[in-house]
PDB file of C-alpha atoms and ligand atoms in Angstrom:
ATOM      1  CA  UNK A   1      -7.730  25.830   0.404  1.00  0.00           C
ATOM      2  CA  UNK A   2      -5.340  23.379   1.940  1.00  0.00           C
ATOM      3  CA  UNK A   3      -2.511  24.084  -0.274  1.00  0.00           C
ATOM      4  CA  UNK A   4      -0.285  25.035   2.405  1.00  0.00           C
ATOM      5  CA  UNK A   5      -0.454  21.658   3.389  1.00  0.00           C
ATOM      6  CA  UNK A   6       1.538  20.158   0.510  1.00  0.00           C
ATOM      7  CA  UNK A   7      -0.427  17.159  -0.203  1.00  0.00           C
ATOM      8  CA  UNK A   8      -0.565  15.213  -2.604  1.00  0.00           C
ATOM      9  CA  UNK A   9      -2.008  16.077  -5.772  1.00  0.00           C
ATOM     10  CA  UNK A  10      -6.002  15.537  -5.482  1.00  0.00           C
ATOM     11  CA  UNK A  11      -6.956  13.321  -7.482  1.00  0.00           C
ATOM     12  CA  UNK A  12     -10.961  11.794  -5.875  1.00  0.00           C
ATOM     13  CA  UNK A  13     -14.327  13.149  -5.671  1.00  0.00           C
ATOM     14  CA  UNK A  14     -14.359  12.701  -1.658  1.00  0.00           C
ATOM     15  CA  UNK A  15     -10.870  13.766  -0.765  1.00  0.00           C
ATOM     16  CA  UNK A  16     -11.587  17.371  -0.622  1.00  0.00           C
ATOM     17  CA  UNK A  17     -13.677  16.433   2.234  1.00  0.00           C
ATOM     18  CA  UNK A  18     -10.681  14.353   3.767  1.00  0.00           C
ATOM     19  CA  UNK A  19      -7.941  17.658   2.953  1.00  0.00           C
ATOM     20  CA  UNK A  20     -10.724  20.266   4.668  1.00  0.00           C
ATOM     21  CA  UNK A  21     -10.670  17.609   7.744  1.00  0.00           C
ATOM     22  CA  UNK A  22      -6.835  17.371   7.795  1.00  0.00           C
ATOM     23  CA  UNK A  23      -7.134  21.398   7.187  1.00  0.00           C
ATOM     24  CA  UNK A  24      -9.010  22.192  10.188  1.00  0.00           C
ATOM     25  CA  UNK A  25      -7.204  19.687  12.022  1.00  0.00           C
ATOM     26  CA  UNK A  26      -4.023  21.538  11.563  1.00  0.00           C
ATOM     27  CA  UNK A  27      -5.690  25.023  12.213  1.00  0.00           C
ATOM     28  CA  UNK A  28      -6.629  23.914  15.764  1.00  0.00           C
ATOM     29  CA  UNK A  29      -3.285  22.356  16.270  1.00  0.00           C
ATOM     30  CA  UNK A  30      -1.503  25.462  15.407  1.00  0.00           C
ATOM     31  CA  UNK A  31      -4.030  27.587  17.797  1.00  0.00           C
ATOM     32  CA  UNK A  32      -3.419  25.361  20.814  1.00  0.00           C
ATOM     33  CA  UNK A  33       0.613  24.750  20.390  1.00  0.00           C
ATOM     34  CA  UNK A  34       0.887  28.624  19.885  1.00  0.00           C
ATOM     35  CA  UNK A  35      -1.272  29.312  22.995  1.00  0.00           C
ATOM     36  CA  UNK A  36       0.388  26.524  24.697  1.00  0.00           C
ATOM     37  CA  UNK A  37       3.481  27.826  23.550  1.00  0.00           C
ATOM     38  CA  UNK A  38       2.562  31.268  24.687  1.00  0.00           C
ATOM     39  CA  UNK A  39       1.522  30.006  28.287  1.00  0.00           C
ATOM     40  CA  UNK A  40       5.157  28.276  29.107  1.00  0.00           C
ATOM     41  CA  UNK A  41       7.248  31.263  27.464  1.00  0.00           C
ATOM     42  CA  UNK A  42       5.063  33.638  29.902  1.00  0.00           C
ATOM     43  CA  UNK A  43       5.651  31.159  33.024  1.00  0.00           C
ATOM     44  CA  UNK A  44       9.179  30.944  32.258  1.00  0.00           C
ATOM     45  CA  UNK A  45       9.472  34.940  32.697  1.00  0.00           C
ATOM     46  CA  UNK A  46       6.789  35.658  34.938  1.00  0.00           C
ATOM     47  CA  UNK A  47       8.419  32.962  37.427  1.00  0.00           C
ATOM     48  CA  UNK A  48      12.052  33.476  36.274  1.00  0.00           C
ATOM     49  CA  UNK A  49      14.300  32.826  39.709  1.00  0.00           C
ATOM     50  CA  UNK A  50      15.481  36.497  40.768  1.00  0.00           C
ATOM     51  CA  UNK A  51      12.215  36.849  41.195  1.00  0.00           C
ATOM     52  CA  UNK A  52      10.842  34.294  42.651  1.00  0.00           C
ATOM     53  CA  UNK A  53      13.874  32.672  44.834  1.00  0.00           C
ATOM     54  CA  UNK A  54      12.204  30.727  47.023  1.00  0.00           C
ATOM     55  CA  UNK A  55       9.031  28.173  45.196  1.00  0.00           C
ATOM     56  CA  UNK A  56       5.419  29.351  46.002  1.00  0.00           C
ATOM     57  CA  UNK A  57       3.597  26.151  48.142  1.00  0.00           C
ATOM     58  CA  UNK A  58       0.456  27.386  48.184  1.00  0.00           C
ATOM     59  CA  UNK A  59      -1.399  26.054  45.242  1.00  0.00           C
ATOM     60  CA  UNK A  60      -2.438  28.452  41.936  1.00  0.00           C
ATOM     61  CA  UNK A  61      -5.770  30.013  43.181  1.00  0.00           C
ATOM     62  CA  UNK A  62      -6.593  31.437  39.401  1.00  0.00           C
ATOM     63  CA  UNK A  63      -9.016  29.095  37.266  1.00  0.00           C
ATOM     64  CA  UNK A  64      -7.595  30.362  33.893  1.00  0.00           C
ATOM     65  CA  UNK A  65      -5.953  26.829  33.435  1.00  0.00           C
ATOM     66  CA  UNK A  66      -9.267  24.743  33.935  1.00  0.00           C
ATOM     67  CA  UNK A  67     -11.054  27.073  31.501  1.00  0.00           C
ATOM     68  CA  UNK A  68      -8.355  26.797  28.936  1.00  0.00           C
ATOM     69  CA  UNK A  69      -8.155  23.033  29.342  1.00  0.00           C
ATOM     70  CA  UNK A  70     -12.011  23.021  28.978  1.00  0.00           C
ATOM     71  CA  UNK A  71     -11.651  25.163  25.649  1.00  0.00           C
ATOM     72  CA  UNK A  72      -8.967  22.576  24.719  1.00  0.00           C
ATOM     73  CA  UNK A  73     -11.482  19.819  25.429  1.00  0.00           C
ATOM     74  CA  UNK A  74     -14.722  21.347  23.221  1.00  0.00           C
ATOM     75  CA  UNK A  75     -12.553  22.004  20.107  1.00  0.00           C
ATOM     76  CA  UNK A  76     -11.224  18.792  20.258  1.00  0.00           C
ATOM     77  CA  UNK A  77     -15.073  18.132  20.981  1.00  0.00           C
ATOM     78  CA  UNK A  78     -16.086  20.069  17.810  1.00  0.00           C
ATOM     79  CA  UNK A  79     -13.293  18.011  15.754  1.00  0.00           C
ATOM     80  CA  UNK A  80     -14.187  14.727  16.920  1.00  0.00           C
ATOM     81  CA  UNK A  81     -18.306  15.229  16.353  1.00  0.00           C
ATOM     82  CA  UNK A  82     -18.353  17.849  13.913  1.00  0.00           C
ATOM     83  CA  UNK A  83     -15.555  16.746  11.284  1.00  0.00           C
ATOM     84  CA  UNK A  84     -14.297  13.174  11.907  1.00  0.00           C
ATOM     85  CA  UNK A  85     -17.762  11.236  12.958  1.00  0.00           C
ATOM     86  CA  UNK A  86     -19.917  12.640  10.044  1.00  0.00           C
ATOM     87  CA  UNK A  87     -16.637  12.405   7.582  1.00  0.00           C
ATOM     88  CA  UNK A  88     -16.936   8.218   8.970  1.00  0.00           C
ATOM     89  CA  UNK A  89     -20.404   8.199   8.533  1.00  0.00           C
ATOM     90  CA  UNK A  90     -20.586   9.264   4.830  1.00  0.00           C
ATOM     91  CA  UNK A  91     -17.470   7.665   3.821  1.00  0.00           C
ATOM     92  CA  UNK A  92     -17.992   3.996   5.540  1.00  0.00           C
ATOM     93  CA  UNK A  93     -22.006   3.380   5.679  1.00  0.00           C
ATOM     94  CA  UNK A  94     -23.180   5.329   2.161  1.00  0.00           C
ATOM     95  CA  UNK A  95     -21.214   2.718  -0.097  1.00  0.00           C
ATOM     96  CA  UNK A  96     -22.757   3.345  -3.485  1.00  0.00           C
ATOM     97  CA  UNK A  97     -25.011   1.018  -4.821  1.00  0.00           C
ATOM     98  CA  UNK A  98     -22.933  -1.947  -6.748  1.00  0.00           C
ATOM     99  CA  UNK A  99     -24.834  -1.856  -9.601  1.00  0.00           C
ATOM    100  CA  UNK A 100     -23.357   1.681  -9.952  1.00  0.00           C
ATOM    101  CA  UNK A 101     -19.962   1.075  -9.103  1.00  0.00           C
ATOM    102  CA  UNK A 102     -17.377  -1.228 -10.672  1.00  0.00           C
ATOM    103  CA  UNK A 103     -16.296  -4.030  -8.050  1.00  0.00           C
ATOM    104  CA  UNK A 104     -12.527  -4.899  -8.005  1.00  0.00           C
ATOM    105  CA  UNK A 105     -11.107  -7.522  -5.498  1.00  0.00           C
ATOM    106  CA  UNK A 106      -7.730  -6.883  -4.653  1.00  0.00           C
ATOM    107  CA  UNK A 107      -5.922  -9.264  -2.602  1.00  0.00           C
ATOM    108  CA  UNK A 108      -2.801  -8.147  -0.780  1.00  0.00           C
ATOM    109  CA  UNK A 109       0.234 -11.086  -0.442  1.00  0.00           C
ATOM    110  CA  UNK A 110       3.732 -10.398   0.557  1.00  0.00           C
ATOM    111  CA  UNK A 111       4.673  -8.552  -1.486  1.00  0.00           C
ATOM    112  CA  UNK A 112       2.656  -8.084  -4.020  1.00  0.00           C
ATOM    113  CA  UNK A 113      -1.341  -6.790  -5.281  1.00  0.00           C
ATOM    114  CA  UNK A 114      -3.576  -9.063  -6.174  1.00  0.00           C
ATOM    115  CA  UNK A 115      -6.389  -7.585  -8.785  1.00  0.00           C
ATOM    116  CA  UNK A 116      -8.942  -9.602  -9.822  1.00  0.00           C
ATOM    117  CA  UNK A 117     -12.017  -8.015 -12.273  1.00  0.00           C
ATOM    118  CA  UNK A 118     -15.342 -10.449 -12.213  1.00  0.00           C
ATOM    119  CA  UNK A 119     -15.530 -10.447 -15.895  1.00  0.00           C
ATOM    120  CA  UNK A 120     -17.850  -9.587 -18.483  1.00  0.00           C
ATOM    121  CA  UNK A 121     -21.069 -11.572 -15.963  1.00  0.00           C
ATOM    122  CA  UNK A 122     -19.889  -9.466 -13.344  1.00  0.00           C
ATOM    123  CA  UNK A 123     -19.758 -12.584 -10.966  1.00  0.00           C
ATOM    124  CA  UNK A 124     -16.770 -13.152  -8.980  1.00  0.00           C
ATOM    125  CA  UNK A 125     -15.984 -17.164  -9.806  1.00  0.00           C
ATOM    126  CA  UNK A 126     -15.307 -19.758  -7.241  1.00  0.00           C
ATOM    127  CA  UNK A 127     -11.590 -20.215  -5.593  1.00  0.00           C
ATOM    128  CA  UNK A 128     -10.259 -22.581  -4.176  1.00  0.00           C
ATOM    129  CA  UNK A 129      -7.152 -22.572  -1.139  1.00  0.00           C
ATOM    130  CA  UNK A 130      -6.487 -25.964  -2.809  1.00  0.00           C
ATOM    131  CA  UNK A 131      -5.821 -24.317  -6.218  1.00  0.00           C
ATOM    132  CA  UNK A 132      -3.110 -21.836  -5.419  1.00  0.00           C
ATOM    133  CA  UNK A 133      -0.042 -21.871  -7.073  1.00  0.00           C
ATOM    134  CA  UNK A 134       1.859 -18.856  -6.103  1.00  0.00           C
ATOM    135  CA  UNK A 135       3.466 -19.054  -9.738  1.00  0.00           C
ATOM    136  CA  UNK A 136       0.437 -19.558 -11.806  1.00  0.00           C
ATOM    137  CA  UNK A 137      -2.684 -18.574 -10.002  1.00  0.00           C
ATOM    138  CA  UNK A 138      -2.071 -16.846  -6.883  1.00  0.00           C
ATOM    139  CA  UNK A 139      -5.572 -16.525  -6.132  1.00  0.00           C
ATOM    140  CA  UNK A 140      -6.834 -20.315  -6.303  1.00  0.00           C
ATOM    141  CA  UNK A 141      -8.853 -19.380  -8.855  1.00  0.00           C
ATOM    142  CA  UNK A 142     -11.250 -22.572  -9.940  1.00  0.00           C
ATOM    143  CA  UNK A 143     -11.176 -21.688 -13.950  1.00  0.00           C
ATOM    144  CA  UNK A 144     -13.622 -24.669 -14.456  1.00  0.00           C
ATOM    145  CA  UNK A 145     -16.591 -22.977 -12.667  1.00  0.00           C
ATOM    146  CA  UNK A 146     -18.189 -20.855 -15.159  1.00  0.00           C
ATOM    147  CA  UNK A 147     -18.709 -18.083 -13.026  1.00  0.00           C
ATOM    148  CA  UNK A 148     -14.510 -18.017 -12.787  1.00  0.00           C
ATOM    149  CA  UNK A 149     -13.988 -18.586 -16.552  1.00  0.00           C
ATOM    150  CA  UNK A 150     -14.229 -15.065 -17.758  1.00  0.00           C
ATOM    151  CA  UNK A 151     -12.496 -12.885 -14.026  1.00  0.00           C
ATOM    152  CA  UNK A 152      -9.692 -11.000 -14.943  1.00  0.00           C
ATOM    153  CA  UNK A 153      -6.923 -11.049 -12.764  1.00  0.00           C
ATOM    154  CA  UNK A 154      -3.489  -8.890 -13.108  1.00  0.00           C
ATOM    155  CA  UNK A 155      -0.506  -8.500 -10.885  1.00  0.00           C
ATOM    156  CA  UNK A 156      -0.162  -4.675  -8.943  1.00  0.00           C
ATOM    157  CA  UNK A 157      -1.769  -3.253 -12.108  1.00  0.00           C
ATOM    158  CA  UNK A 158      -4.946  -1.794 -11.281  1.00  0.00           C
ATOM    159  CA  UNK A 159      -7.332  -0.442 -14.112  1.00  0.00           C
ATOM    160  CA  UNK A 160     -10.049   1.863 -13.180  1.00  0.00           C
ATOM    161  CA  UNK A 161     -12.211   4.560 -15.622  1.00  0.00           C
ATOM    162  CA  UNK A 162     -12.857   8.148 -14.181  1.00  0.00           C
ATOM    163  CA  UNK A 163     -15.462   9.430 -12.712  1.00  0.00           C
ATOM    164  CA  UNK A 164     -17.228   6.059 -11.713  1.00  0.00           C
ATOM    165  CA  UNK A 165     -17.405   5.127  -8.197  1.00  0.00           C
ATOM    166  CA  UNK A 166     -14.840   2.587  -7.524  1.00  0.00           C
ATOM    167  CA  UNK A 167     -15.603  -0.626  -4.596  1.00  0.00           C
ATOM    168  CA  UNK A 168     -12.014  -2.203  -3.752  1.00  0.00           C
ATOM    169  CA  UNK A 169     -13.050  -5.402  -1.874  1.00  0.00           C
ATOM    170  CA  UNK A 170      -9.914  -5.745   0.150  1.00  0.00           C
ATOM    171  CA  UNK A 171      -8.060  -9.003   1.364  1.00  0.00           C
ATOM    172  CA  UNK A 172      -4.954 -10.379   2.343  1.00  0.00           C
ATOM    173  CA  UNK A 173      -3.344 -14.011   2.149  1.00  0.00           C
ATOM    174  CA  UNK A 174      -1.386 -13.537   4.465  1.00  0.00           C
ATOM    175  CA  UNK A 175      -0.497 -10.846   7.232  1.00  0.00           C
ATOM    176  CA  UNK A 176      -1.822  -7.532   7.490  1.00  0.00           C
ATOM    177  CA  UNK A 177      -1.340  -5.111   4.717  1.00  0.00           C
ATOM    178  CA  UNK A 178      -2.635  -1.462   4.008  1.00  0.00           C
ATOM    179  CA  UNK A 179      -4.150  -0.371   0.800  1.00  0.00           C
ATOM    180  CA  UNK A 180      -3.077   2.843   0.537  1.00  0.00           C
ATOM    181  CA  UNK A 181      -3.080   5.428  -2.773  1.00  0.00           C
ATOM    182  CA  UNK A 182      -2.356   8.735  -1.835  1.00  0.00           C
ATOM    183  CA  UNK A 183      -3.847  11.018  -4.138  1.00  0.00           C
ATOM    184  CA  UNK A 184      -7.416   9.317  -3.734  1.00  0.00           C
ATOM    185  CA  UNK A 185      -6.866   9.970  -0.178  1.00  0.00           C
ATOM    186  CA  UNK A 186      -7.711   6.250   0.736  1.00  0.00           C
ATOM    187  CA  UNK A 187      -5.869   3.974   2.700  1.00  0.00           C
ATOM    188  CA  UNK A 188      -7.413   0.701   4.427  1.00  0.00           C
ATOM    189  CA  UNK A 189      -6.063  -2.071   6.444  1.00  0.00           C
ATOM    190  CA  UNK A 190      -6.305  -5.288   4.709  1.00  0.00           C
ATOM    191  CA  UNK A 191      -6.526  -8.112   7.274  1.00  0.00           C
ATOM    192  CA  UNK A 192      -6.397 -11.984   6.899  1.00  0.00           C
ATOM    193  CA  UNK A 193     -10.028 -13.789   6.872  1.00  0.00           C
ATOM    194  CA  UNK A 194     -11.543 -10.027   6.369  1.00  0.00           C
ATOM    195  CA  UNK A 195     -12.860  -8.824   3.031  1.00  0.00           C
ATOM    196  CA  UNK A 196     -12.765  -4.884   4.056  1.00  0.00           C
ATOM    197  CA  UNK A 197     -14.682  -2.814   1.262  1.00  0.00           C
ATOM    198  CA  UNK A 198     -13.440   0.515   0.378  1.00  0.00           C
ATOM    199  CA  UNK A 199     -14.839   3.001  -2.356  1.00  0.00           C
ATOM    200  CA  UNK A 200     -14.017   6.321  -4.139  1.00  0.00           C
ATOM    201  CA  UNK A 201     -14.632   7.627  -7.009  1.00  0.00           C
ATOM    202  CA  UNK A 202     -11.242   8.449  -9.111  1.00  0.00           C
ATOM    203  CA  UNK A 203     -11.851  12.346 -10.828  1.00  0.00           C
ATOM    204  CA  UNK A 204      -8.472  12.721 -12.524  1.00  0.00           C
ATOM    205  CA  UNK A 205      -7.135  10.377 -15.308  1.00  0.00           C
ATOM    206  CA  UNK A 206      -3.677   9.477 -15.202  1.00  0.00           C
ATOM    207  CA  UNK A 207      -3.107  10.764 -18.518  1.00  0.00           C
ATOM    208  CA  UNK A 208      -4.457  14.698 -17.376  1.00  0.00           C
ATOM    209  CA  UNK A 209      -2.600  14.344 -14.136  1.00  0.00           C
ATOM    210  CA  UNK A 210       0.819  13.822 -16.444  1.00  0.00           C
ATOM    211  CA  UNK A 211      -0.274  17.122 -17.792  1.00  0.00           C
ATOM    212  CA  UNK A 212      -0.805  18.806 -14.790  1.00  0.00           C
ATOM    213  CA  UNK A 213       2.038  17.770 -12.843  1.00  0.00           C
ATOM    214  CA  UNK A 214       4.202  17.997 -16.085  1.00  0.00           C
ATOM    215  CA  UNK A 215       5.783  14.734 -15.255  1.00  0.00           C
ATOM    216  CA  UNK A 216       5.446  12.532 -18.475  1.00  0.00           C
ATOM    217  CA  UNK A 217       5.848   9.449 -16.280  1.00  0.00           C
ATOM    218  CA  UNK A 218       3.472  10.059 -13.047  1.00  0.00           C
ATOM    219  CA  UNK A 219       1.491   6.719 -12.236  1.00  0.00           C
ATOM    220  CA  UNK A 220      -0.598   6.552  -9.281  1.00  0.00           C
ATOM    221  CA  UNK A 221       0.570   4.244  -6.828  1.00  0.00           C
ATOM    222  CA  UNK A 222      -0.859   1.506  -4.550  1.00  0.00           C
ATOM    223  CA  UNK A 223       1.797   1.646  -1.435  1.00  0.00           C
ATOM    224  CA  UNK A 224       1.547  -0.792   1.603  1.00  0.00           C
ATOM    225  CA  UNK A 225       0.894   1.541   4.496  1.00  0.00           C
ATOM    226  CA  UNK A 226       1.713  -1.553   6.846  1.00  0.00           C
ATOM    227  CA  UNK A 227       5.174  -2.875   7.789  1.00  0.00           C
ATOM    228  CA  UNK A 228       4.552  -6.384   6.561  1.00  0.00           C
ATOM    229  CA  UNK A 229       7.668  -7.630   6.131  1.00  0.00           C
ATOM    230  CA  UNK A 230      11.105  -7.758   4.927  1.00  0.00           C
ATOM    231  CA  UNK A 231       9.737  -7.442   1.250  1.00  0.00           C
ATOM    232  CA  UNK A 232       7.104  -4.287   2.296  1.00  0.00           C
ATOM    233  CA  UNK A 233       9.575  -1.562   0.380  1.00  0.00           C
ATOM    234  CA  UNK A 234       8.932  -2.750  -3.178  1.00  0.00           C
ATOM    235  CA  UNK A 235       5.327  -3.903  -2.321  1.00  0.00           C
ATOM    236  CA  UNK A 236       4.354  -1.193  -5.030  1.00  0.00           C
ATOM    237  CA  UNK A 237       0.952  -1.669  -7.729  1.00  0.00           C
ATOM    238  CA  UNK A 238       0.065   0.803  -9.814  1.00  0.00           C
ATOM    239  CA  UNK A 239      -3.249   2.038 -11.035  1.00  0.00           C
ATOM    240  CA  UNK A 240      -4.189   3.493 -14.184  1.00  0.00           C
ATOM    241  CA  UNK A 241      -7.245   6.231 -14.384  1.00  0.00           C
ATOM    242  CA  UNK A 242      -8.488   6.218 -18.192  1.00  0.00           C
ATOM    243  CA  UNK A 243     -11.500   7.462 -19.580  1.00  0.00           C
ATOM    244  CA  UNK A 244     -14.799   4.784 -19.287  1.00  0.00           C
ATOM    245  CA  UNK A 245     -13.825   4.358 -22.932  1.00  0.00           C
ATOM    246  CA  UNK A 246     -10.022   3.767 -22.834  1.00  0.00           C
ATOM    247  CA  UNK A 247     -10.913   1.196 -19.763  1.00  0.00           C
ATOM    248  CA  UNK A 248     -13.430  -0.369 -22.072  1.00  0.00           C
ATOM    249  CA  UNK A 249     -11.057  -1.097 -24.661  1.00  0.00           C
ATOM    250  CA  UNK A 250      -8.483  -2.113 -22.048  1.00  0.00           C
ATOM    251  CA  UNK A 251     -10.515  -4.551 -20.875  1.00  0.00           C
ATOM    252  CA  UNK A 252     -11.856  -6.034 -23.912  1.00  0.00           C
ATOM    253  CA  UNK A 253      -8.148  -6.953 -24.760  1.00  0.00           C
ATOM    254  CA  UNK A 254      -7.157  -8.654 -21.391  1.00  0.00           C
ATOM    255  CA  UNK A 255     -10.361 -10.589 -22.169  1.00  0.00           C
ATOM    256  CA  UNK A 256      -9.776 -11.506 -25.719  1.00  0.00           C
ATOM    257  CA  UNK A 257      -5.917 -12.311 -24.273  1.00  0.00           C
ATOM    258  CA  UNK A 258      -7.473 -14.811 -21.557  1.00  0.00           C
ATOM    259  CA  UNK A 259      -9.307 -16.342 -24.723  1.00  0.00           C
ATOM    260  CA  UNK A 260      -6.656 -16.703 -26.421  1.00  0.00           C
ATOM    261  CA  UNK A 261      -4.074 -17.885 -23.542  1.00  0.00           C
ATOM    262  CA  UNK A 262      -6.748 -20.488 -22.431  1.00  0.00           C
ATOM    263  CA  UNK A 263      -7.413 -21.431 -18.580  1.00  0.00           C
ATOM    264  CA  UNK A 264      -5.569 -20.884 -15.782  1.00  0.00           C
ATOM    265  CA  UNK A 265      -2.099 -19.396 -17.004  1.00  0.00           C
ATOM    266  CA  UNK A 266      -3.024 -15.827 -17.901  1.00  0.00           C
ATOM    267  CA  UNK A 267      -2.847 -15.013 -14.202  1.00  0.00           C
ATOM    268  CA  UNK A 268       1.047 -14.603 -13.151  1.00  0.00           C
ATOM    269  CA  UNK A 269       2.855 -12.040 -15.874  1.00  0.00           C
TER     270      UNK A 269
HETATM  271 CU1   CU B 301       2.289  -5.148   2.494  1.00  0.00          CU
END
């Protein structure tokens, strides 16, 4: 339906919701600049200056204007409480249940993404401001808690299956940042001493979206929507969509690799 929009491909359960939004949006945009548009082509005739040589003091006596103003003001009524509140409402305060969804922290740093997995306990570890090493453990990660032993962490590579709802805990180190991936149709601020959740749920694998788009190289991209600095142009992750088996096995490999690395030093590659 929004097709004439030229978006980007779709590629979430939710964002149809987000394109009909954007849709309608620029339905009544095109309504009132045409009408709008209309109204000052007309006034420039029907007041032209052969016509009118001398200007008219006494003021318009017609209310057409206040009525159209008042129509402008209800559809931009019927936009604001019909589409965007209720869109807000479903998309910020129903957050699916985390025992659903898979939990990723990603933690934005000029100029890079941060991706940290909790691990086969699913339990975030302890970290530490102490403990950061911008080379070898960005994150401050404290390997000898238990709970930290197993997290997976990987530099602007973010691994998600389909078709599961995804939680992004969002943070930054540093300034602000935007999480922003197009084709999910999600984009979030991530601000210093915030940790902003933000969920969808992925429907297209990267693999079927190389078929579909019929480019054999098509990743999905994580782009900073927020000037952050001199570096923000090649502040670029990338995130992978594979089936729940595909991520399985991925996974199971960057675990057996932190095994086999040992503490601390699998973090930075
Ligand atoms: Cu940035």
């Amino acid at each position: 339906m929004t097709d004439w929009l030229g978006l980007p491909a779709l590629a979430s359960a939710q964002g149809g919701q987000i394109d009909g939004l954007i849709g309608w949006t620029h339905v009544f945009m095109l309504i009132l600049f045409v009408g709008w548009g209309g109204f000052f082509a007309y006034t420039l005739v029907r007041f032209r200056r052969s016509r009118h040589p001398v200007a008219n003091y006494a003021a318009v006596n017609s209310h057409a204007s206040s009525y159209l103003e008042i129509g402008v003001a209800v559809v931009e009524g019927i936009l604001l409480f019909g589409f965007s509140i209720p869109l807000w409402a479903a998309r910020g305060d129903h957050v699916p249940p985390e025992s659903e969804a898979l939990v990723v922290q990603v933690t934005a740093e000029q100029f890079a993404w941060n991706v940290r997995y909790a691990g086969p306990d699913g339990v975030f570890g302890r970290t530490d401001i102490k403990l950061i090493d911008v080379q070898t453990n960005p994150l401050g990660l404290d390997r000898s808690d238990p709970a930290a032993k197993d997290d997976i962490t990987t530099l602007n590579q973010l691994y998600l299956p389909v078709n599961k709802p995804i939680i992004v805990r969002l943070r930054s180190k540093d300034v602000i940042h935007s999480f922003n991936v197009p084709e999910f149709r999600v984009k979030q601020d991530a601000i210093p001493g915030f940790t902003i959740p933000v969920w969808f749920v992925p429907d297209v694998t990267t693999a079927e979206m190389r078929t579909r788009t019929g480019n054999p190289e098509f990743q999905y991209e994580i782009a900073c929507a927020q000037l952050c600095g001199l570096g923000h142009f090649r502040m670029r992750g990338f995130v992978t969509v594979q089936s729940a088996e595909d991520y399985q096995k991925w996974m199971a490999a960057e675990e057996k690799k932190l095994k086999e690395q040992g503490q601390g030093d699998a973090i930075w590659r």
